[in-house]
């Protein structure tokens, strides 16, 4: 497929927008349940054109899942073990997650990569385990400020992708969302410019195109994460190739999160 034809295919491809709320190590049981109920009841009244997923802390998964109606908002976990079971104190397996109603999982979040020292190889093992277990997965990738300043951003993200997708079959791509989350934008209030986001998303889609094929690349959802807030979500979601977002801080306020979810509706054909 020529470059021009590829660009046209992407432009006409309909990718369902995705918005995830990553609560990180926040909320308590009561506030988590109340937040989930508020989001679930109000989003269910809206149209079901966006995949909305909440990622509460492990101990609250079951209660949050019960607080939701089982409608259009899904339940996700922030991490999983790369192993199926066994003597691994503190770990949580994919089977345990599905057992309590989890259907999505985050893998390779930058806080796990950088603060908890998870290398690409561990991320790849977790990614493989999540896929094998039938979970839908958000794979997070992104460069640090130092890597960007050194002109290494594409190289770093490329290495993260190469390692993660090494063992992934083309059939699994439908259950995968890639989150481009530049580390310098996470929790900092600094948002990537539309130009930076467009360029990074193009690189990522280009990687999937060469690893698999251009049609599969045109179909995979790539979302942006890093200081997303109601004030600029619409701008970022209208960037070509940005199919929604992964939201941290702003996902802890129902109004802010719902506003971001509504903004994603404009990106129904983000191309
Ligand atoms: P933030 O976090 O929106 O608070 O920057 C995003 C993320 O870490 O997924």
PDB file of C-alpha atoms and ligand atoms in Angstrom, residues 22 24 106 109-111 140 181 185-189 225-228 246-251, ligand 1:
ATOM      1  CA  UNK A  22      -6.705   5.536  35.916  1.00  0.00           C
ATOM      2  CA  UNK A  24      -3.811   5.102  40.558  1.00  0.00           C
ATOM      3  CA  UNK A 106      -3.252  -1.521  32.065  1.00  0.00           C
ATOM      4  CA  UNK A 109       2.270   2.392  32.879  1.00  0.00           C
ATOM      5  CA  UNK A 110       5.213   4.790  33.210  1.00  0.00           C
ATOM      6  CA  UNK A 111       4.914   4.841  36.998  1.00  0.00           C
ATOM      7  CA  UNK A 140       1.298   2.338  27.869  1.00  0.00           C
ATOM      8  CA  UNK A 181       1.857   8.810  27.558  1.00  0.00           C
ATOM      9  CA  UNK A 185       3.244  15.123  30.736  1.00  0.00           C
ATOM     10  CA  UNK A 186       1.984  12.731  33.409  1.00  0.00           C
ATOM     11  CA  UNK A 187       0.730  14.496  36.514  1.00  0.00           C
ATOM     12  CA  UNK A 188       2.704  17.628  35.612  1.00  0.00           C
ATOM     13  CA  UNK A 189       0.015  19.848  34.125  1.00  0.00           C
ATOM     14  CA  UNK A 225      -2.388  10.340  28.205  1.00  0.00           C
ATOM     15  CA  UNK A 226      -0.716  13.015  30.282  1.00  0.00           C
ATOM     16  CA  UNK A 227      -2.436  15.845  32.197  1.00  0.00           C
ATOM     17  CA  UNK A 228      -5.656  15.506  30.192  1.00  0.00           C
ATOM     18  CA  UNK A 246      -6.041   7.749  29.420  1.00  0.00           C
ATOM     19  CA  UNK A 247      -6.861  10.110  32.271  1.00  0.00           C
ATOM     20  CA  UNK A 248      -5.221  10.206  35.687  1.00  0.00           C
ATOM     21  CA  UNK A 249      -5.888  13.171  37.993  1.00  0.00           C
ATOM     22  CA  UNK A 250      -9.016  14.383  36.184  1.00  0.00           C
ATOM     23  CA  UNK A 251     -10.608  10.917  36.394  1.00  0.00           C
TER      24      UNK A 251
HETATM   25  P1  LIG B   1      -2.505  12.365  34.539  1.00  0.00           P
HETATM   26  O1  LIG B   1      -2.122  10.814  34.468  1.00  0.00           O
HETATM   27  O2  LIG B   1      -3.747  12.563  33.727  1.00  0.00           O
HETATM   28  O3  LIG B   1      -2.713  12.643  36.013  1.00  0.00           O
HETATM   29  O4  LIG B   1      -1.340  13.131  33.980  1.00  0.00           O
HETATM   30  C1  LIG B   1      -2.268  10.085  33.281  1.00  0.00           C
HETATM   31  C2  LIG B   1      -1.818   8.665  33.480  1.00  0.00           C
HETATM   32  O5  LIG B   1      -0.878   8.457  34.247  1.00  0.00           O
HETATM   33  O6  LIG B   1      -2.390   7.721  32.920  1.00  0.00           O
END
